[in-house]
């Protein structure tokens, strides 16, 4: 009897191709559709968790990923694109990628907001080699949530589920790129 491994590899390859193709973007400059999506995601997060206002007023900068698509069945992955801000001004675009293996099934879309406590944390992120290890964690925003997260290694992370069948606040294994404007 054949194992299902011969079926899983092509499906996984197709899945990763779809994630990668859905997260590509122009590196030439400003993306008005992404900007609009980012503003809408921030508005929704603030509506659900008003305490985020204090993070926006005190943080050195932040990155917002308005739509991250995550799916998995044994093997999994996630991808999305966003905008990085410093001093209230957009400084560039970022791409997020994640691959995973383990007990997982389903899919979801969510928004992710990363605050940079200081210039050092911002500079690490915009250096283009930033990643979260398996120990990083996020606070999941739900309607009426307190939404308070301590800074860990200079970053505070918030997620807001948009829909789907998976729910987790873990962001372990994420890698980011940064393309300045």
Tab-separated table of C-alpha atoms in Angstrom:
chain	number	residue	atom	x	y	z
A	1	UNK	CA	0.000	0.000	0.000
A	2	UNK	CA	1.350	3.444	-0.949
A	3	UNK	CA	1.773	6.051	1.735
A	4	UNK	CA	0.221	9.464	1.513
A	5	UNK	CA	3.686	11.087	1.422
A	6	UNK	CA	3.695	10.893	-2.379
A	7	UNK	CA	0.500	12.959	-2.404
A	8	UNK	CA	1.476	15.426	0.344
A	9	UNK	CA	4.638	16.742	-1.356
A	10	UNK	CA	2.895	18.005	-4.540
A	11	UNK	CA	0.072	19.484	-2.468
A	12	UNK	CA	2.545	21.193	-0.144
A	13	UNK	CA	4.530	22.531	-3.127
A	14	UNK	CA	1.352	23.903	-4.688
A	15	UNK	CA	0.309	25.421	-1.353
A	16	UNK	CA	3.646	27.223	-0.886
A	17	UNK	CA	3.539	28.463	-4.492
A	18	UNK	CA	0.108	29.980	-3.863
A	19	UNK	CA	1.291	31.649	-0.643
A	20	UNK	CA	4.386	33.085	-2.318
A	21	UNK	CA	2.507	34.312	-5.385
A	22	UNK	CA	-0.201	35.919	-3.253
A	23	UNK	CA	2.354	37.862	-1.220
A	24	UNK	CA	4.475	39.306	-4.019
A	25	UNK	CA	4.393	43.031	-4.503
A	26	UNK	CA	6.052	45.807	-6.405
A	27	UNK	CA	9.354	46.868	-4.946
A	28	UNK	CA	9.335	50.042	-7.019
A	29	UNK	CA	7.503	52.135	-4.445
A	30	UNK	CA	4.213	53.110	-2.900
A	31	UNK	CA	1.298	50.685	-3.021
A	32	UNK	CA	-1.975	52.615	-2.465
A	33	UNK	CA	-4.112	49.463	-2.084
A	34	UNK	CA	-1.799	48.098	0.621
A	35	UNK	CA	-1.802	51.500	2.343
A	36	UNK	CA	-5.612	51.500	2.424
A	37	UNK	CA	-5.675	47.913	3.760
A	38	UNK	CA	-3.182	48.848	6.504
A	39	UNK	CA	-5.222	51.848	7.622
A	40	UNK	CA	-8.387	49.739	7.711
A	41	UNK	CA	-6.666	46.992	9.759
A	42	UNK	CA	-5.369	49.550	12.280
A	43	UNK	CA	-8.836	51.086	12.578
A	44	UNK	CA	-10.413	47.660	13.224
A	45	UNK	CA	-7.771	46.774	15.821
A	46	UNK	CA	-8.184	50.108	17.638
A	47	UNK	CA	-11.965	49.702	17.611
A	48	UNK	CA	-11.676	46.268	19.246
A	49	UNK	CA	-8.873	47.266	21.623
A	50	UNK	CA	-8.784	51.017	22.404
A	51	UNK	CA	-5.709	50.564	24.651
A	52	UNK	CA	-3.641	50.240	21.465
A	53	UNK	CA	-3.674	54.049	21.267
A	54	UNK	CA	-1.051	54.194	24.015
A	55	UNK	CA	1.246	51.892	22.018
A	56	UNK	CA	0.870	54.083	18.930
A	57	UNK	CA	1.694	57.225	20.930
A	58	UNK	CA	4.748	55.762	22.725
A	59	UNK	CA	6.310	53.358	20.205
A	60	UNK	CA	9.296	54.397	18.093
A	61	UNK	CA	7.650	52.743	15.093
A	62	UNK	CA	5.453	49.860	14.011
A	63	UNK	CA	4.711	47.424	11.196
A	64	UNK	CA	1.203	46.440	10.179
A	65	UNK	CA	0.354	43.373	8.115
A	66	UNK	CA	-3.354	43.738	7.252
A	67	UNK	CA	-3.913	40.260	5.825
A	68	UNK	CA	-1.776	37.235	6.572
A	69	UNK	CA	-3.008	34.002	5.077
A	70	UNK	CA	-2.157	30.845	6.995
A	71	UNK	CA	-2.986	27.257	6.077
A	72	UNK	CA	-1.772	23.818	6.944
A	73	UNK	CA	-2.386	20.136	6.882
A	74	UNK	CA	0.649	18.559	8.515
A	75	UNK	CA	2.846	20.998	6.618
A	76	UNK	CA	1.834	24.621	6.799
A	77	UNK	CA	2.780	28.108	5.847
A	78	UNK	CA	1.755	31.706	6.089
A	79	UNK	CA	2.467	34.833	4.128
A	80	UNK	CA	1.521	38.466	3.937
A	81	UNK	CA	2.778	41.938	3.207
A	82	UNK	CA	2.625	45.145	5.160
A	83	UNK	CA	3.970	48.636	5.716
A	84	UNK	CA	6.529	49.815	8.267
A	85	UNK	CA	6.106	53.213	9.932
A	86	UNK	CA	8.389	55.439	11.975
A	87	UNK	CA	7.271	58.743	13.437
A	88	UNK	CA	3.861	58.320	11.798
A	89	UNK	CA	5.353	58.125	8.284
A	90	UNK	CA	5.603	55.058	6.058
A	91	UNK	CA	9.252	54.098	5.570
A	92	UNK	CA	8.901	50.927	3.487
A	93	UNK	CA	7.160	47.650	2.784
A	94	UNK	CA	7.743	44.352	4.504
A	95	UNK	CA	6.978	40.779	3.570
A	96	UNK	CA	6.299	38.047	6.135
A	97	UNK	CA	6.815	34.347	5.547
A	98	UNK	CA	6.390	31.330	7.768
A	99	UNK	CA	6.663	27.571	7.275
A	100	UNK	CA	5.721	24.954	9.836
A	101	UNK	CA	5.330	21.246	10.356
A	102	UNK	CA	3.279	19.467	12.975
A	103	UNK	CA	-0.247	18.769	14.077
A	104	UNK	CA	-2.218	21.390	12.225
A	105	UNK	CA	-5.182	21.520	9.924
A	106	UNK	CA	-7.220	24.355	8.511
A	107	UNK	CA	-6.667	27.890	7.444
A	108	UNK	CA	-7.204	31.425	8.595
A	109	UNK	CA	-6.555	35.039	7.799
A	110	UNK	CA	-5.424	37.492	10.398
A	111	UNK	CA	-3.844	40.913	10.834
A	112	UNK	CA	-0.606	41.404	12.738
A	113	UNK	CA	0.696	44.584	14.345
A	114	UNK	CA	4.277	44.820	15.621
A	115	UNK	CA	5.353	47.790	17.758
A	116	UNK	CA	9.025	48.755	18.050
A	117	UNK	CA	9.831	50.090	21.491
A	118	UNK	CA	12.953	51.977	20.436
A	119	UNK	CA	15.301	52.794	17.556
A	120	UNK	CA	17.310	49.621	18.140
A	121	UNK	CA	14.282	47.354	17.647
A	122	UNK	CA	13.189	49.357	14.589
A	123	UNK	CA	16.685	49.181	13.094
A	124	UNK	CA	16.856	45.402	13.626
A	125	UNK	CA	13.563	45.000	11.769
A	126	UNK	CA	14.416	47.348	8.896
A	127	UNK	CA	17.813	45.665	8.531
A	128	UNK	CA	15.921	43.025	6.541
A	129	UNK	CA	16.998	39.968	8.515
A	130	UNK	CA	14.479	40.112	11.354
A	131	UNK	CA	12.720	36.936	12.506
A	132	UNK	CA	10.706	35.679	15.437
A	133	UNK	CA	11.796	32.445	17.013
A	134	UNK	CA	9.499	29.866	18.529
A	135	UNK	CA	9.464	31.748	21.859
A	136	UNK	CA	7.799	34.892	20.478
A	137	UNK	CA	4.169	35.336	21.394
A	138	UNK	CA	1.387	37.698	20.487
A	139	UNK	CA	-1.703	39.030	22.189
A	140	UNK	CA	-4.850	38.105	20.272
A	141	UNK	CA	-7.219	41.041	19.929
A	142	UNK	CA	-10.884	40.287	20.333
A	143	UNK	CA	-13.745	42.729	20.642
A	144	UNK	CA	-13.532	44.480	23.998
A	145	UNK	CA	-10.201	42.858	24.896
A	146	UNK	CA	-7.780	44.562	27.269
A	147	UNK	CA	-5.009	44.073	24.668
A	148	UNK	CA	-1.965	44.767	26.798
A	149	UNK	CA	1.330	43.136	25.868
A	150	UNK	CA	4.746	43.641	27.382
A	151	UNK	CA	7.639	44.438	25.084
A	152	UNK	CA	9.923	41.435	24.562
A	153	UNK	CA	13.302	42.177	22.982
A	154	UNK	CA	11.970	45.608	22.017
A	155	UNK	CA	8.781	44.451	20.261
A	156	UNK	CA	5.141	43.998	21.250
A	157	UNK	CA	2.959	41.907	18.934
A	158	UNK	CA	-0.805	41.911	18.459
A	159	UNK	CA	-2.925	39.764	16.142
A	160	UNK	CA	-6.562	39.994	15.127
A	161	UNK	CA	-8.239	37.025	13.462
A	162	UNK	CA	-10.237	37.971	10.380
A	163	UNK	CA	-11.687	34.517	9.750
A	164	UNK	CA	-10.935	30.854	9.335
A	165	UNK	CA	-10.736	27.598	11.209
A	166	UNK	CA	-7.407	27.961	13.070
A	167	UNK	CA	-6.825	30.128	16.099
A	168	UNK	CA	-3.491	30.744	17.753
A	169	UNK	CA	-1.505	33.678	19.010
A	170	UNK	CA	1.906	32.125	18.409
A	171	UNK	CA	4.069	33.816	15.803
A	172	UNK	CA	7.100	31.556	16.142
A	173	UNK	CA	9.177	30.990	13.058
A	174	UNK	CA	8.180	34.124	11.150
A	175	UNK	CA	10.754	35.813	8.924
A	176	UNK	CA	10.505	39.316	7.507
A	177	UNK	CA	12.033	41.325	4.694
A	178	UNK	CA	12.116	45.116	4.402
A	179	UNK	CA	12.212	47.243	1.260
A	180	UNK	CA	12.577	50.971	2.002
A	181	UNK	CA	10.637	53.598	0.045
